[in-house]
Every structure is written in structure tokens, then in C-alpha cells.
PDB file of C-alpha atoms in Angstrom:
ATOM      1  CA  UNK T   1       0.000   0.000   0.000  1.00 62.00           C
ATOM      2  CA  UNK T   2       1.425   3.606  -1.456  1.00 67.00           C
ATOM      3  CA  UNK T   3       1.675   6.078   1.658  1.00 59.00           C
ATOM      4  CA  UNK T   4      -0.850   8.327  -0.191  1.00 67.00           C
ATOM      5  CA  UNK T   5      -3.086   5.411   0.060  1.00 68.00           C
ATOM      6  CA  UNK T   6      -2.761   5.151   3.906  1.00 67.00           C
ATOM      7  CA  UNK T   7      -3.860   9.113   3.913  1.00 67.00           C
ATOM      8  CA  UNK T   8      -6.581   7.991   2.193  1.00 66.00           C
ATOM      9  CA  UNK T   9      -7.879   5.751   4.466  1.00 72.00           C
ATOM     10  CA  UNK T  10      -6.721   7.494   7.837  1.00 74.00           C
ATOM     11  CA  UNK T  11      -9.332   9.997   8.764  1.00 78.00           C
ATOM     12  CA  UNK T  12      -7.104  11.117  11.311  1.00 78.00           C
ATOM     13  CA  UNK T  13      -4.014  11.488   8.787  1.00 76.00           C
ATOM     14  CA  UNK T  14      -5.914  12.908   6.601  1.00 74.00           C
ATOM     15  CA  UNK T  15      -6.818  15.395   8.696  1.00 78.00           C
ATOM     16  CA  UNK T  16      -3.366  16.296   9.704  1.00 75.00           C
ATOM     17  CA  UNK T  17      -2.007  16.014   6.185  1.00 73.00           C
ATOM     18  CA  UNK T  18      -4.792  18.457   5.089  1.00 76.00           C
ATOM     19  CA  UNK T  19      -3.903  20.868   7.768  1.00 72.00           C
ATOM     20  CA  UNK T  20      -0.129  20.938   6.835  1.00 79.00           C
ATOM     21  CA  UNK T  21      -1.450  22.007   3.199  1.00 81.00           C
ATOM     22  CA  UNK T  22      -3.620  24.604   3.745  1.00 80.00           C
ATOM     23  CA  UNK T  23      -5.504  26.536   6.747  1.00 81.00           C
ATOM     24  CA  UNK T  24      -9.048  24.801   7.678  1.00 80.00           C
ATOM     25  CA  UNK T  25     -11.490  25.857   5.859  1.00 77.00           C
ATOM     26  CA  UNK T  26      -9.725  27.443   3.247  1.00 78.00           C
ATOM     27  CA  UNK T  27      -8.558  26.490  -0.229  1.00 80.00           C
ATOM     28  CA  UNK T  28      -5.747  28.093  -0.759  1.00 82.00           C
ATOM     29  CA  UNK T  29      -2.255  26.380  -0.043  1.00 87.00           C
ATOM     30  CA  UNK T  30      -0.087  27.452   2.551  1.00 86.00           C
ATOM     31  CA  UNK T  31       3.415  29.525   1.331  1.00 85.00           C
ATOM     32  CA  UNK T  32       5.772  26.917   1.741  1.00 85.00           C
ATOM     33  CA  UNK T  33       3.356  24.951  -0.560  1.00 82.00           C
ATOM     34  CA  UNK T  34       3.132  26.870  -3.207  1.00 83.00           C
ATOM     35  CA  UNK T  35       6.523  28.054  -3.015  1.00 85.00           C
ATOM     36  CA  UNK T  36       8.468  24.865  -1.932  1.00 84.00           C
ATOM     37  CA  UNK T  37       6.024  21.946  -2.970  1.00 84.00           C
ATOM     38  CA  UNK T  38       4.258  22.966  -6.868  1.00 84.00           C
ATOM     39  CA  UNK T  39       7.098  24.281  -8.702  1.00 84.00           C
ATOM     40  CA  UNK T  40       8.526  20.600  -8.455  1.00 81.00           C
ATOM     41  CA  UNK T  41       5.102  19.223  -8.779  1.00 84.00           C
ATOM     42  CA  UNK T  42       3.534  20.729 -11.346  1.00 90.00           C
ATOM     43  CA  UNK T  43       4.171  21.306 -15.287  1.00 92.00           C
ATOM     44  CA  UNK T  44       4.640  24.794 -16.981  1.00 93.00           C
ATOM     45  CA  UNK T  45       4.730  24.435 -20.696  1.00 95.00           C
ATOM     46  CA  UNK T  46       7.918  26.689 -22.489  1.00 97.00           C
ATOM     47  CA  UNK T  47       6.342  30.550 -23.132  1.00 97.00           C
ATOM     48  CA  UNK T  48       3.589  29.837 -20.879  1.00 97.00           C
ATOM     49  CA  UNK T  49       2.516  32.800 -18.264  1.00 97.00           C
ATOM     50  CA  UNK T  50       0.632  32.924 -15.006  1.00 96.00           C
ATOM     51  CA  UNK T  51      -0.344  36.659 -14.332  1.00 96.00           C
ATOM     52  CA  UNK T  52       0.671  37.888 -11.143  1.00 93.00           C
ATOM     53  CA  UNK T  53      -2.925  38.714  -9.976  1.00 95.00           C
ATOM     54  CA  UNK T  54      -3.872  35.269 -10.504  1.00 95.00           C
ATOM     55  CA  UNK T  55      -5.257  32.815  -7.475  1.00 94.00           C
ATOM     56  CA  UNK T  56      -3.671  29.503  -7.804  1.00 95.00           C
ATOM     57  CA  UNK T  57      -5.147  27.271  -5.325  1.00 94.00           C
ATOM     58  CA  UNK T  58      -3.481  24.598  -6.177  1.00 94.00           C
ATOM     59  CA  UNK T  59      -2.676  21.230  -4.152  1.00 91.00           C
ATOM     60  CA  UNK T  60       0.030  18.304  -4.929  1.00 89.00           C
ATOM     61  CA  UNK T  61      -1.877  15.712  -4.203  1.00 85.00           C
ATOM     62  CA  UNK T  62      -3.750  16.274  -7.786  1.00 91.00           C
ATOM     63  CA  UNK T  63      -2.291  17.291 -11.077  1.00 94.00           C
ATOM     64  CA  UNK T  64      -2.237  20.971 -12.353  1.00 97.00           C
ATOM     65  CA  UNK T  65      -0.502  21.407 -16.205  1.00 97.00           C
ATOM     66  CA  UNK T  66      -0.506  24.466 -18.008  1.00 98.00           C
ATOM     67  CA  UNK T  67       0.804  23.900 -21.685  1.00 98.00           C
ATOM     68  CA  UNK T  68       3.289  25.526 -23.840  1.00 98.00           C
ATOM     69  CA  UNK T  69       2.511  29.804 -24.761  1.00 98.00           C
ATOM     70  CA  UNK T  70      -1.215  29.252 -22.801  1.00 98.00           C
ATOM     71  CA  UNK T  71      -1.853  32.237 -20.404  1.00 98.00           C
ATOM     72  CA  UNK T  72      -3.804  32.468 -17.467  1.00 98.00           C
ATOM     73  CA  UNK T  73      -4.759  36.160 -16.695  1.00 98.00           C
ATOM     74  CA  UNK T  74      -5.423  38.569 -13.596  1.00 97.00           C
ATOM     75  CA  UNK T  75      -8.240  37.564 -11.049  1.00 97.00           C
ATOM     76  CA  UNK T  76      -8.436  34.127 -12.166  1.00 98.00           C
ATOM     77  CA  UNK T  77      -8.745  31.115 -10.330  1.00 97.00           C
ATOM     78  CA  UNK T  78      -7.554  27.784 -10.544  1.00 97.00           C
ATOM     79  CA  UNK T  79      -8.637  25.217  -7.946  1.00 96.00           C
ATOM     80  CA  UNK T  80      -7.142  21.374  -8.097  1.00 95.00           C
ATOM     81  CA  UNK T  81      -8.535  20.440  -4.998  1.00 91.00           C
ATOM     82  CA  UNK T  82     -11.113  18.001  -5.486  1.00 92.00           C
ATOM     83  CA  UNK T  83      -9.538  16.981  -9.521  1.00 95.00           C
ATOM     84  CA  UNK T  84      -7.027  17.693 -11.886  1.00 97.00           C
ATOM     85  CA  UNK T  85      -6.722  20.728 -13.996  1.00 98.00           C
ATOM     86  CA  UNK T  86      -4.939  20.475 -17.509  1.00 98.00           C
ATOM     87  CA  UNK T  87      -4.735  23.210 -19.785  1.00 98.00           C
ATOM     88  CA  UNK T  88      -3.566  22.775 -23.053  1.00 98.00           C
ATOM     89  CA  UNK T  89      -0.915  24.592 -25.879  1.00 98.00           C
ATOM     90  CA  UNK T  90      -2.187  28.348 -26.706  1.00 98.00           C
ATOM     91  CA  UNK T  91      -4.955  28.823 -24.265  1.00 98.00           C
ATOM     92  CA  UNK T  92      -6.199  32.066 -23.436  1.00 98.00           C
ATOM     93  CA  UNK T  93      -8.204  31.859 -19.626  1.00 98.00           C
ATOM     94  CA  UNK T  94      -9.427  35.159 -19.470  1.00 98.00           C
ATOM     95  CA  UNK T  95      -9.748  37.519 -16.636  1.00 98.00           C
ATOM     96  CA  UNK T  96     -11.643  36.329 -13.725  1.00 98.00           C
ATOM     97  CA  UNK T  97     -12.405  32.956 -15.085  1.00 98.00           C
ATOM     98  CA  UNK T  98     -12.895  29.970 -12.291  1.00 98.00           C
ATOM     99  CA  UNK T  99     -11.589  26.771 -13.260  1.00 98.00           C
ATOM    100  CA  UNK T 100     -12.187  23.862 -10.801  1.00 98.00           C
ATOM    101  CA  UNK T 101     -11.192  20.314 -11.046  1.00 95.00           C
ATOM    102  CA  UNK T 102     -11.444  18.121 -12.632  1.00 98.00           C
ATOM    103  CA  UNK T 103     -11.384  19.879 -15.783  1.00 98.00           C
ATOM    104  CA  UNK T 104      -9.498  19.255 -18.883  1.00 98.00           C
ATOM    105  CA  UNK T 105      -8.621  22.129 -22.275  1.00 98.00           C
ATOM    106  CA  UNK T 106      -7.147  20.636 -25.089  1.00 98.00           C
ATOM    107  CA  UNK T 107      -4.989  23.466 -27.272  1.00 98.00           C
ATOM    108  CA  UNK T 108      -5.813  26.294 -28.846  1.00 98.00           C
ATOM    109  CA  UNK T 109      -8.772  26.851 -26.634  1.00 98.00           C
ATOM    110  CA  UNK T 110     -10.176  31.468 -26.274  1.00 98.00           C
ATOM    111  CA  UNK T 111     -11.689  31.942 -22.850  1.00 98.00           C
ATOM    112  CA  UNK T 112     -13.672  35.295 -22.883  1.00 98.00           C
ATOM    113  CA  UNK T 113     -14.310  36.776 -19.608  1.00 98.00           C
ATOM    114  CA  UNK T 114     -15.978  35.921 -16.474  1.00 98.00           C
ATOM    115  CA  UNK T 115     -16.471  32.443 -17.028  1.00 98.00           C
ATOM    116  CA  UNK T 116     -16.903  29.704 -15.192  1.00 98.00           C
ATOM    117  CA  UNK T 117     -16.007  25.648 -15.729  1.00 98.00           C
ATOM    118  CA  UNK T 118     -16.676  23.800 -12.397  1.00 98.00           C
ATOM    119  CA  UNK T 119     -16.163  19.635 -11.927  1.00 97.00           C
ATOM    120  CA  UNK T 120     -17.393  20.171  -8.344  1.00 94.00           C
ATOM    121  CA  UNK T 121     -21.487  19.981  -7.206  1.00 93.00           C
ATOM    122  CA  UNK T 122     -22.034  20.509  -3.376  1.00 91.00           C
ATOM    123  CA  UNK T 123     -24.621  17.997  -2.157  1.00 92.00           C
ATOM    124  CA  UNK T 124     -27.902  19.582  -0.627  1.00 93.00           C
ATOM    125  CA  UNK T 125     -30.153  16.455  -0.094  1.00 93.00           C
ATOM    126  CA  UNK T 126     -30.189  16.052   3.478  1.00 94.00           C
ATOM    127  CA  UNK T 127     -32.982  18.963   4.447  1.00 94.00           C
ATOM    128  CA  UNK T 128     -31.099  18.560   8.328  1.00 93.00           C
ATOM    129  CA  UNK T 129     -27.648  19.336   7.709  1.00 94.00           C
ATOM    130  CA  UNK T 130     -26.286  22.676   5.972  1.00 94.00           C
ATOM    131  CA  UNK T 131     -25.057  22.540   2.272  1.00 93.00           C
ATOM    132  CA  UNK T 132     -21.693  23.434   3.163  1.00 88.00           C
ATOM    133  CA  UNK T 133     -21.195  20.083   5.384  1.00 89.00           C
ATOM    134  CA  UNK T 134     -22.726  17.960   2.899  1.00 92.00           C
ATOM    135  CA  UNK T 135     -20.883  15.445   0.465  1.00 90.00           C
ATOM    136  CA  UNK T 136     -19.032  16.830  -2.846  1.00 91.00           C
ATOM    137  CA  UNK T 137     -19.503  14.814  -6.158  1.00 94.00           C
ATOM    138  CA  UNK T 138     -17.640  15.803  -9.149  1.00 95.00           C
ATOM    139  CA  UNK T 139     -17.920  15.214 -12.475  1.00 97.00           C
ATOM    140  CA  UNK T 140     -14.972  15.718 -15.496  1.00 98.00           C
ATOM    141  CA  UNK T 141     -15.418  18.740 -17.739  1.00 98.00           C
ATOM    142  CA  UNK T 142     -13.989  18.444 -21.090  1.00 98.00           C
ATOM    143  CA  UNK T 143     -13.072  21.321 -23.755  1.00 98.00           C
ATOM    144  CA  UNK T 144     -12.224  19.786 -27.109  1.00 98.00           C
ATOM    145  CA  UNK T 145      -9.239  21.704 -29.465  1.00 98.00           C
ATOM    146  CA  UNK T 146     -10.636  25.271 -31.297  1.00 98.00           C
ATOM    147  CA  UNK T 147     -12.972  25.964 -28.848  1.00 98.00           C
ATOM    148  CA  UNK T 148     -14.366  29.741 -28.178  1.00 98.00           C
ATOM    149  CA  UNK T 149     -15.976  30.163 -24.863  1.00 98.00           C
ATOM    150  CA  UNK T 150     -17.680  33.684 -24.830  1.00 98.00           C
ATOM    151  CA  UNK T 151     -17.836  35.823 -21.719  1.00 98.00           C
ATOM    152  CA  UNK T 152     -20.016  35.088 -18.798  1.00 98.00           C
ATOM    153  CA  UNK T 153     -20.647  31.733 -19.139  1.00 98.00           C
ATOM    154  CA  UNK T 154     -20.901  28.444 -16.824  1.00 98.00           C
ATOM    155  CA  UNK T 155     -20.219  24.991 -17.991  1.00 98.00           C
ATOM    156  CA  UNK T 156     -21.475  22.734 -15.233  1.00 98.00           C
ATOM    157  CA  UNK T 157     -19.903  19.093 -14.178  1.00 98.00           C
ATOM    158  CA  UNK T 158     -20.198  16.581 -16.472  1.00 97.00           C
ATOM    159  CA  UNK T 159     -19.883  18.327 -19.868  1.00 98.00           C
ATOM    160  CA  UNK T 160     -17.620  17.826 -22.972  1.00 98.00           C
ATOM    161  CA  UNK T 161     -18.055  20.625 -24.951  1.00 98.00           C
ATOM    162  CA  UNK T 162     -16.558  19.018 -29.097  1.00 98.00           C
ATOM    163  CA  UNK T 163     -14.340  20.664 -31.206  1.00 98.00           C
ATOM    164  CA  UNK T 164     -14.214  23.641 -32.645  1.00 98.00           C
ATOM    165  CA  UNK T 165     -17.382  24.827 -30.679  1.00 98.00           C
ATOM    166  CA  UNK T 166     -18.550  28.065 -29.663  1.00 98.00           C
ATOM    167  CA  UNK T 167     -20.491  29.001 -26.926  1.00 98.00           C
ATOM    168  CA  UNK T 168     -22.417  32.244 -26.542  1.00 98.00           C
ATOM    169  CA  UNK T 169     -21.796  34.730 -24.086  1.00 97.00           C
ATOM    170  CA  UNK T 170     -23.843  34.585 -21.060  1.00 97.00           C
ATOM    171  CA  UNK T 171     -24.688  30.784 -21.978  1.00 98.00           C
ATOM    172  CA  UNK T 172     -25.636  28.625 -18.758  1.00 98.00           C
ATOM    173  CA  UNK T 173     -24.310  24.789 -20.382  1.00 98.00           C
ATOM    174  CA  UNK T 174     -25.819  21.469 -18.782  1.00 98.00           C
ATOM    175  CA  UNK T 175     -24.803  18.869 -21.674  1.00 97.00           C
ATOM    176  CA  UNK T 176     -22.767  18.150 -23.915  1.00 98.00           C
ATOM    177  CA  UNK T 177     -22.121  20.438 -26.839  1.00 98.00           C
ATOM    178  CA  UNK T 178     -21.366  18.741 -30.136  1.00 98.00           C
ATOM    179  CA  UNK T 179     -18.512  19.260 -32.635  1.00 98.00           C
ATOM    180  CA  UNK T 180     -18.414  22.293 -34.843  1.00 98.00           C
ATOM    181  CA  UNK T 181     -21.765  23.600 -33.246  1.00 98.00           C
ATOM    182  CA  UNK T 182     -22.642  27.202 -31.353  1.00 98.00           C
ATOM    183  CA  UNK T 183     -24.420  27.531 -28.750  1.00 98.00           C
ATOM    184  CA  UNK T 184     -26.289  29.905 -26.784  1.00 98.00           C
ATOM    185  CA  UNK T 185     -29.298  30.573 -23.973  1.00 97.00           C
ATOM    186  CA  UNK T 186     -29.836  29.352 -20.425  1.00 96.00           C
ATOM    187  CA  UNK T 187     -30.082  26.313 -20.494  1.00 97.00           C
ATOM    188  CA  UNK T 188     -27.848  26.120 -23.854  1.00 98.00           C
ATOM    189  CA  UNK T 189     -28.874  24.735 -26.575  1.00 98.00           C
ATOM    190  CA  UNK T 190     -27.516  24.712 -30.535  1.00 98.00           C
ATOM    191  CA  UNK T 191     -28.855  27.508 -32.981  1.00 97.00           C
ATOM    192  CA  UNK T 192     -25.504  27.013 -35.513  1.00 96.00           C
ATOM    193  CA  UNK T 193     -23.970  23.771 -36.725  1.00 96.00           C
ATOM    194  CA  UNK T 194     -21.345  23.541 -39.626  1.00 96.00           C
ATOM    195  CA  UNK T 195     -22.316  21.099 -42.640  1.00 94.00           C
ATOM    196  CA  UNK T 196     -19.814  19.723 -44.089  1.00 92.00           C
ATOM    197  CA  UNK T 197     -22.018  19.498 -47.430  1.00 91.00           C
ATOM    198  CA  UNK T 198     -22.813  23.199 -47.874  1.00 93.00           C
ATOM    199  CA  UNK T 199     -19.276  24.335 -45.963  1.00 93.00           C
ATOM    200  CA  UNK T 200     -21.830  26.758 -43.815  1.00 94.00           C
ATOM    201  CA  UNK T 201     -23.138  26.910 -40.384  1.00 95.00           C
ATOM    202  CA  UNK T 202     -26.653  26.127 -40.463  1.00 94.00           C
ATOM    203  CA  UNK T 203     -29.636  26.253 -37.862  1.00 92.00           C
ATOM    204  CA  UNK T 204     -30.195  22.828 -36.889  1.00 88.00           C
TER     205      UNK T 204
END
């Protein structure tokens, strides 16, 4: 059995290990984490930037990757806490997005601003006990190469968004978007798709 197996199944340990990383009830790692503990951890593609005004809560017990030229910009955030976050080659995450694991952005990916992506759902089904104590689930988020996200939008748990897709500013998404498709509305749903036979994007 691995040692971060025997965290695993320590309450007490995991506790304690927990506790080194970060303050309670925060998410943010400690200073000697994230100065000590990521840099060795985690992987920095060449000509890739992290603006200074950026929030990196980021944790080594799950994988963060940013690829090569991709920039993350001011006001940010980037949470690894409860999955991995991997960010592909020429990314743009634009200012004040909120990424939270597990998500995964293949390359050449344009975030607009404001927008959310968020593996993580908060459990809320026992009436007696407050939201905030309840069980996490998550679900893997998935942006395909060529995407353009526009400003203001949320893609919930659970959602692979195809190549080459657009989504509409302000868009609230709940399923899965399909290949060389826009979308747009709350909840989202297609209004373009390109065909292949006419070489135009078409209402479906």
C-alpha cells in the first residue's frame, strides 16, 4: 500500500495532512506549498505565463498542467482540490475565469471573460444538515481543441463541450455540446452547426 493510500484511508491522517497544506477551511495552499512543494510538482509548458494577480489554489496531491505559450490572466482562479486541472498549448483563460477540477482544455482553446467551468457539485439532499457540510460529487469537464468560450458563461460538471465549438456569451451549459456547433441561452442549446455538405453553419 502507497503512503498516499494510507492518507486515504486514515481519517485522522488525513486530517493532519490536510492541515499541513492549507488553513481549515480554506482552499488556498499554505506559502511553503506553493513556493516549496508545486514548482517541483507541477508542469509549466515553455512561453507559458501565469499573471501575477492570478489565485492559484493549487494542491500536490492532484495534477495541475498548463501547456506551452497558454496564459492564465489577472483575477483568475484555478482550484485542483477536489480533480485535476490540464490546460492545453495556446490557451487564453481570461480575466476572472474559475476553473475547478477536474477539468481538462485541449490546445488552442479562447476563454472570454468571467467564465466559469466547475467539476465540483455541493450535495444539498439532506434537508437537516447545511449545504456546506454535505458530500461533494464531481464530475470531469472536457473542452475539445478550437474551442471559443464567450464571456459570462458556466459549464457545469459533467460536460464535454466538441471541437471547434462556440459558446455564446452569457450561456448557462448542462450537456454536452457537439462538434463544430454554437451555442447559446440558459439552459444552452444549438442555434448554428457547420455542414460539411454546404461548408456553412446552419440552424439545426
Amino acid at each position: 500500500m502507497s503512503f498516499k493510500d494510507k492518507i486515504k484511508q486514515s481519517p485522522r491522517l488525513k486530517q493532519l495532512v490536510l492541515y499541513m497544506l492549507m488553513p481549515r477551511n480554506q482552499a488556498r495552499p499554505r506559502t511553503w506549498v506553493r513556493w516549496l512543494v508545486n514548482p517541483f510538482l507541477h508542469k509549466k509548458g515553455k512561453g507559458a505565463l501565469i499573471r501575477r494577480r492570478t489565485r492559484m489554489d493549487v494542491l500536490p496531491f492532484n495534477s495541475f498542467s498548463l501547456g506551452r505559450y497558454s496564459t492564465i490572466e489577472d483575477f483568475a482562479t484555478i482550484n485542483n482540490g477536489m480533480g485535476a486541472v490540464t490546460i492545453g498549448d495556446n490557451v487564453r483563460v481570461g480575466i476572472g475565469n474559475v476553473l475547478i477540477g477536474p477539468v481538462t482544455i485541449g490546445n488552442n482553446v479562447i476563454m472570454a471573460q468571467h467564465v466559469v467551468l466547475s467539476g465540483l457539485n455541493h450535495g444539498y439532499t439532506d434537508p437537516d444538515v447545511p449545504v456546506s457540510l454535505q458530500p461533494c460529487s464531481i464530475a470531469a469537464i472536457q473542452v475539445d481543441d478550437d474551442c471559443w468560450i464567450g464571456a459570462n458563461s458556466v459549464i457545469t460538471a459533467g460536460v464535454h463541450i466538441g471541437k471547434h465549438a462556440v459558446v455564446a456569451g452569457g450561456s448557462v451549459v448542462t450537456k454536452d455540446v457537439p462538434a463544430y456547433s454554437v451555442v447559446a441561452g440558459n439552459p444552452a442549446r444549438v442555434i448554428r452547426q457547420y455542414q460539411a455538405a454546404t461548408g456553412k453553419w446552419e440552424k439545426p
